Coordinates of C-alpha atoms and ligand atoms in Angstrom, one line a residue:
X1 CA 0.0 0.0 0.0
X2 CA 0.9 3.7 -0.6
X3 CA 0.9 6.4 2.6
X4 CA -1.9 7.5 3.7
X5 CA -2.8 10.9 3.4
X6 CA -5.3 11.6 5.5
X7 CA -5.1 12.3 9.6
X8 CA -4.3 9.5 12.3
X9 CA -7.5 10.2 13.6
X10 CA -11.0 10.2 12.3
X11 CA -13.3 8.0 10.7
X12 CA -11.2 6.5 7.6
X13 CA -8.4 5.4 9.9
X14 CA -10.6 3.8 12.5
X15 CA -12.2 1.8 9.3
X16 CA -8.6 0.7 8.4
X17 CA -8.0 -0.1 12.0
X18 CA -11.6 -2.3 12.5
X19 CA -10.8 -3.9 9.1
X20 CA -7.2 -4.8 10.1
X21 CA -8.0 -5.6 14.0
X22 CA -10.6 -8.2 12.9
X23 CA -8.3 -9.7 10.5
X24 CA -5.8 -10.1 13.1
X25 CA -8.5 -11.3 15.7
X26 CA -9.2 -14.5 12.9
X27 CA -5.8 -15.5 13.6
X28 CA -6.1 -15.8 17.5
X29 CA -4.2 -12.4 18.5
X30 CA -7.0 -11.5 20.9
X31 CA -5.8 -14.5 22.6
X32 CA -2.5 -12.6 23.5
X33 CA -1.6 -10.6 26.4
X34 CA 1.5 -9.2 25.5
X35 CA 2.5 -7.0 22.2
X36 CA 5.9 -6.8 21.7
X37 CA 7.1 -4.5 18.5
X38 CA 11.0 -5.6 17.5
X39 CA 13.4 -2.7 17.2
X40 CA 16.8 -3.4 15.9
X41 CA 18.1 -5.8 18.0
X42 CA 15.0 -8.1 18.5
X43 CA 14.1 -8.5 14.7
X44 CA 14.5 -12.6 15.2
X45 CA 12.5 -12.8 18.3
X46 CA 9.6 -13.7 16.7
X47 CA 11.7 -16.7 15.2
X48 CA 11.7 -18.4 19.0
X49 CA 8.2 -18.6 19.4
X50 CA 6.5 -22.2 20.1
X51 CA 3.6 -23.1 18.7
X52 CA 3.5 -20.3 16.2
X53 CA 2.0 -18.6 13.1
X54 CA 3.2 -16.0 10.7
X55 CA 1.2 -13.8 8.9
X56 CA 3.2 -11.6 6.3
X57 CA 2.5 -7.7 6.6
X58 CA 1.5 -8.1 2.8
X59 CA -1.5 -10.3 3.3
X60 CA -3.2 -7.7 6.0
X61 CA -5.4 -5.3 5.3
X62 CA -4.2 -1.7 5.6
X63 CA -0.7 -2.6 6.7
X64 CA 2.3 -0.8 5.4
X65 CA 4.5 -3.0 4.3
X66 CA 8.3 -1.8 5.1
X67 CA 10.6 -1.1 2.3
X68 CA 13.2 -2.8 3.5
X69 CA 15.6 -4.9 0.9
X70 CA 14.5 -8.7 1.8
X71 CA 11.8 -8.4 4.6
X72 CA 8.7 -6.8 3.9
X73 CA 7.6 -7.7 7.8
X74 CA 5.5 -10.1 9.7
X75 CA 3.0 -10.4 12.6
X76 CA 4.0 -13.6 14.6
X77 CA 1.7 -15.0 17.2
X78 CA 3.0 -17.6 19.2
X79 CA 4.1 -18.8 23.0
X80 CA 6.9 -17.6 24.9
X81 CA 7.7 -19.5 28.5
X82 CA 3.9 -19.7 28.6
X83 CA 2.8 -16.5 27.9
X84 CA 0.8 -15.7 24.7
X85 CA 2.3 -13.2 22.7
X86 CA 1.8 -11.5 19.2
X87 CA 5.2 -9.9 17.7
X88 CA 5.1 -6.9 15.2
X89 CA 8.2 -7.1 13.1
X90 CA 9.0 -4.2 10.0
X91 CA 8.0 -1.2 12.1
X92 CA 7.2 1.6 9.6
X93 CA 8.4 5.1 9.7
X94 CA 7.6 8.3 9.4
X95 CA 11.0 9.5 7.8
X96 CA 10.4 7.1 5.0
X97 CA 7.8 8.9 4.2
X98 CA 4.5 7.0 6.1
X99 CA 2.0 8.9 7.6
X100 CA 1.5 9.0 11.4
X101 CA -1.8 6.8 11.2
X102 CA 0.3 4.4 9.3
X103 CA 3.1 3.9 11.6
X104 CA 0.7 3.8 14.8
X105 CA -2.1 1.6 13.2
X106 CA -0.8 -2.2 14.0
X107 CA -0.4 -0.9 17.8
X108 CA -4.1 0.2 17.7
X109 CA -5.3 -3.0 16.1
X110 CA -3.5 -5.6 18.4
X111 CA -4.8 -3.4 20.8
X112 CA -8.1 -3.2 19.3
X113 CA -8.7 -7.1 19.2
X114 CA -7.9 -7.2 23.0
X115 CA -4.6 -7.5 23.3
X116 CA -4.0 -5.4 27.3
X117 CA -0.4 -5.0 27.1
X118 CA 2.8 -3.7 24.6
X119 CA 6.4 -3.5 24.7
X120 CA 8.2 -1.4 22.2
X121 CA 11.7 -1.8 21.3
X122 CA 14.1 0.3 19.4
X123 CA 17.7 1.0 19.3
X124 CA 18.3 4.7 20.3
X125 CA 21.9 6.4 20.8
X126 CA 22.7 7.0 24.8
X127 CA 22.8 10.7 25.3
X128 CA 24.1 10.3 29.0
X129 CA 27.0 10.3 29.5
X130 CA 27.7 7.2 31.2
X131 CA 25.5 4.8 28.7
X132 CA 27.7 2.7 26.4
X133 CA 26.8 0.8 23.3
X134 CA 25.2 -2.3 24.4
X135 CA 23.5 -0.9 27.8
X136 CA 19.6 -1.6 27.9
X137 CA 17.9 1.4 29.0
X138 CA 13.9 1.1 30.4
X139 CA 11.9 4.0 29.3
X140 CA 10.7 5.6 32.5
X141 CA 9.4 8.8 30.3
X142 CA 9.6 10.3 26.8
X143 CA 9.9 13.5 25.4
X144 CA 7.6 13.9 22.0
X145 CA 10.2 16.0 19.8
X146 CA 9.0 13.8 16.5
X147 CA 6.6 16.7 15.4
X148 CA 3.4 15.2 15.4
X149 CA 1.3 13.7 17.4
X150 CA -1.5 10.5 16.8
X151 CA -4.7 11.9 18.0
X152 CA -4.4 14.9 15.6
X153 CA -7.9 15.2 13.7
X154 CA -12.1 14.5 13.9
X155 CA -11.9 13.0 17.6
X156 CA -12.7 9.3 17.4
X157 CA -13.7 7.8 20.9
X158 CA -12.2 4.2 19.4
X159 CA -8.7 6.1 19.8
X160 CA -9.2 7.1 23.0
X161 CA -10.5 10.3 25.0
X162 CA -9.8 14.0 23.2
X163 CA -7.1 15.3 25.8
X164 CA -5.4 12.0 27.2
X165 CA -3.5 12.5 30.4
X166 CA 0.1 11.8 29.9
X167 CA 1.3 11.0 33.3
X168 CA 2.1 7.7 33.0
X169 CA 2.1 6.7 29.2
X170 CA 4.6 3.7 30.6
X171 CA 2.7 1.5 32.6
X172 CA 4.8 1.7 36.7
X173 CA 3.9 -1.6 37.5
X174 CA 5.1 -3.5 34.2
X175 CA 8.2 -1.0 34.2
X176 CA 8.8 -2.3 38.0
X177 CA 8.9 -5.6 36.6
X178 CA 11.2 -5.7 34.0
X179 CA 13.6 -3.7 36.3
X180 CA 13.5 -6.1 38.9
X181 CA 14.5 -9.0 36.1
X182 CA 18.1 -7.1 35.3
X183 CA 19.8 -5.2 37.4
X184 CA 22.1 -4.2 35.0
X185 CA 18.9 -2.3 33.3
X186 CA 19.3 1.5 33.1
X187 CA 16.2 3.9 33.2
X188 CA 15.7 7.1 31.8
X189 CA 13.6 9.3 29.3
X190 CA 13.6 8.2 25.4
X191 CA 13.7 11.3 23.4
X192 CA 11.8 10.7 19.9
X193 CA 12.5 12.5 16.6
X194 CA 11.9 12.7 13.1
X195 CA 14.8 11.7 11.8
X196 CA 16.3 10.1 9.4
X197 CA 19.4 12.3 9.9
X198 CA 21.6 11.3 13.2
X199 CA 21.4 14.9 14.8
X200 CA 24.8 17.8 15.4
X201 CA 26.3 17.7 18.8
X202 CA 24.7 21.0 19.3
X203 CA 21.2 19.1 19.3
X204 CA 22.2 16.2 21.4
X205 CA 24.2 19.2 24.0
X206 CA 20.0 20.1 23.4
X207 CA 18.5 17.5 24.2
X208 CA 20.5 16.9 27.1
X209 CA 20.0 20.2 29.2
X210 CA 16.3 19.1 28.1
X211 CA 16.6 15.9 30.0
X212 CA 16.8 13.3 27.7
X213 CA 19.1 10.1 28.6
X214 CA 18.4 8.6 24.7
X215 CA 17.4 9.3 21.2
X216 CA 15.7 7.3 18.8
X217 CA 13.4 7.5 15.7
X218 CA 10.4 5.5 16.8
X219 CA 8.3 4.3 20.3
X220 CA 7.1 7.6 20.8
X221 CA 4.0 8.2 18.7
X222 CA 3.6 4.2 19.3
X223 CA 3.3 4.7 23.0
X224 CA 1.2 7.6 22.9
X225 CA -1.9 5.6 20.5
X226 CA -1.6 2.8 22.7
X227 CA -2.0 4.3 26.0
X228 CA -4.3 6.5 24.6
X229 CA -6.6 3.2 23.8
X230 CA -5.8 2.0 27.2
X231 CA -3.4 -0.3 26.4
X232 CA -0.2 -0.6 29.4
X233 CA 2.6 -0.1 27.5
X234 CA 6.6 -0.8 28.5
X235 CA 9.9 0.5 26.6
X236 CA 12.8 -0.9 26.4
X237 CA 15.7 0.9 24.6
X238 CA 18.6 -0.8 23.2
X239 CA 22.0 1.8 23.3
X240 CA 23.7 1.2 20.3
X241 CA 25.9 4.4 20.1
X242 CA 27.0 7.1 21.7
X243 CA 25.1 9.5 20.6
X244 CA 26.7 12.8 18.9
X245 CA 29.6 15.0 20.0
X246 CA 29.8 12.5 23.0
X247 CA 32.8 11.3 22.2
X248 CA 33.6 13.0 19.4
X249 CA 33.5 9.9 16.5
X250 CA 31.4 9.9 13.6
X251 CA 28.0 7.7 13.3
X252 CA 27.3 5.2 11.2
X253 CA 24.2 3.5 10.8
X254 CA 25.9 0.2 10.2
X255 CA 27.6 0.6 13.6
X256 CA 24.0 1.1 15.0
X257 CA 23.0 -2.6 12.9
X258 CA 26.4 -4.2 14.2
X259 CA 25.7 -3.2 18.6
X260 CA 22.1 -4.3 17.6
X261 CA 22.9 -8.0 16.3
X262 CA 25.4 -7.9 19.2
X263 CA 23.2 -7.7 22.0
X264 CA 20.7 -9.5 20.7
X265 CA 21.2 -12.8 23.2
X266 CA 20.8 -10.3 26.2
X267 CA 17.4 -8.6 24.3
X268 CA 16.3 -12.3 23.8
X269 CA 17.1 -13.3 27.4
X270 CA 15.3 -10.3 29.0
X271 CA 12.3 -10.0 26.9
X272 CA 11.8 -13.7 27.4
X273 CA 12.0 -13.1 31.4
X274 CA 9.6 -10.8 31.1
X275 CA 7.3 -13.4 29.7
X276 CA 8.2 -15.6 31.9
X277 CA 7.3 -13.5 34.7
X278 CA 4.5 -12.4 33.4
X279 CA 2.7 -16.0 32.8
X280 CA 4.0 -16.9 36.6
X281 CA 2.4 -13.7 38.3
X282 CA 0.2 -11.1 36.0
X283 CA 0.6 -7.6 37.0
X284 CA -2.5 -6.4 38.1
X285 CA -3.2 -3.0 37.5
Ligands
HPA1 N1 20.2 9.1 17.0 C1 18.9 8.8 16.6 N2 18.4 7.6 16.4 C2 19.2 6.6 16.7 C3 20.5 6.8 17.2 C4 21.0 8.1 17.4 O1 22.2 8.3 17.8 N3 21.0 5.5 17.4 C5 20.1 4.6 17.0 N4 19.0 5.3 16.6

C-alpha cells in the first residue's frame, strides 16, 4: 500500500483499524496478552516462538509494508515460556515517508482485538553520558520532539479520549517488573524525533539540558496511540551508540545494525523473562 494521506484520527483510519483488528483477531491475536514490537536488535525474536503462526504484513489489510531490501515484515503470534504473545516485526516510519496513522495503526489493532499489554523496542543512541553501546535502558518517560502527534484530527472515541492524560504513558507496575529482572537495566527518558538524519552535537548538547538520557526514531508516537486506547505499555531501549559530540567519533548507521545483532542474546534473554514473569504472576493493574 501507498501512505496514507489523510489524519491518524477520524473515521477512515478507525475503518482501516476495524478492518485490520478483525483480520488479526481471525488468527487468535485477541488470545495474547503481551505485544511486543522488535526494534533493531529483537528482529528474530519472533523466530523463537512455540507453537506459532506467521502472517506476512503483505497479506493484512491496511498494513504498510516496510521497504526494507529482503523483509517486507510479519506479525507472529506464538508462546513464549507460557505466555501468549503476538510480535510486530518491519516497524514503519515516518521518515520514510508513512504517515503517522500508518506507523501507529498495528499498535491500535493488536490493541483493538484485545490485546492489554505492549512492549516497544528500538535502538536509540545514549545521550548520557555514562551509557555505552550495548547498555539496555527502560523507558521511565519520553519526550515527543517527533513533530506530530497521533490523536491529531475528527476525535474518534475508538482512539481514545480527546485530551489523554500523559502522566504515565509507561505503565509503573510492568516498568517495576522488567527492572527487577536485570539489574544491569538502566532507566531514563527516550527522546523521539523525526529523523532520518543522526542529529549535530549541538542538538544532542539540546536534548540533554532538556533531559533526555536517549534518542531514537520511533516508540514515541507508538506509545502515545496505545496508552491513549488504554493499552499498558513498557519501553525498552537498546543503546547502540554514543550518541553525537559524545565522544567526538562519527556515526554510522551500520555501527548502530552491528551493537544491535550484538546484543541481541541479552534482548532475547530479558524480553523472554519478562514473559516468563508475566505467565508466573500477572501484574495487576
Ligand atoms: N540518534 C537517533 N536515532 C538513533 C541513534 C542516534 O544516535 N542511534 C540509534 N537510533
Amino acid at each position: 500500500m501507498n501512505p496514507t494521506t489523510d489524519e491518524p484520527n477520524g473515521p477512515a483510519e478507525r475503518m482501516r483499524v476495524e478492518a485490520l483488528a478483525a483480520a488479526l483477531a481471525r488468527h487468535g491475536v485477541g488470545e495474547c496478552r503481551l505485544a511486543i514490537v522488535l526494534g533493531s536488535g529483537l528482529k528474530s525474536f519472533g523466530d523463537v516462538l512455540e507453537d506459532r503462526t506467521e502472517i506476512a504484513c503483505a497479506d493484512l489489510p491496511h498494513w504498510p509494508v516496510p521497504r526494507v531490501e529482503g523483509h517486507g515484515g510479519s506479525v507472529v503470534i506464538g508462546t513464549v515460556a507460557g505466555l501468549r504473545v503476538v510480535c510486530l516485526t518491519g516497524r514503519v516510519h515516518r521518515y520514510e515517508g508513512w504517515s503517522v496513522g500508518d506507523v501507529v495503526r498495528g499498535v491500535r489493532a493488536v490493541r483493538r482485538s484485545g490485546v492489554p499489554d505492549l512492549l516497544l523496542t528500538n535502538a536509540a543512541g545514549g545521550i548520557r553520558e555514562s551509557f555505552v553501546p550495548g547498555d539496555l535502558m527502560q523507558i521511565e518517560d519520553h519526550l515527543n520532539l517527533a513533530g506530530a502527534n497521533p490523536l491529531v484530527g475528527p476525535h474518534e472515541d475508538a482512539f481514545g479520549s480527546r485530551f489523554v492524560d500523559q502522566s504515565e504513558v509507561y505503565h509503573r507496575g510492568l516498568t517495576a517488573r522488567l527492572a527487577s529482572l536485570d539489574p544491569a537495566l538502566k532507566r531514563g527518558v527516550y527522546v523521539g524525533i523525526l529523523g532520518p538524519t543522526y542529529e549535530t552535537p549541538a542538538e544532542i548538547r539540546m536534548f540533554r539540558t532538556l533531559g533526555a538520557d536517549a534518542i531514537g526514531m520511533s516508540t514515541v508516537l507508538e506509545a502515545m496511540a496505545a496508552h491513549a486506547m488504554g493499552a499498558r505499555v513498557v519501553g525498552l531501549s537498546l543503546i547502540t551508540n554514543h550518541a553525537a559530540g559524545v565522544t567526538g567519533a562519527r556515526l554510522s548507521h551500520d555501527e548502530v545494525v552491528a551493537a544491535g545483532t550484538e546484543a541481541e542474546g541479552r534482548l532475547h534473554q530479558l524480553v523472554t523473562g519478562f514473559c516468563r514473569s508475566l505467565a508466573a504472576d500477572p501484574v495487576d493493574d
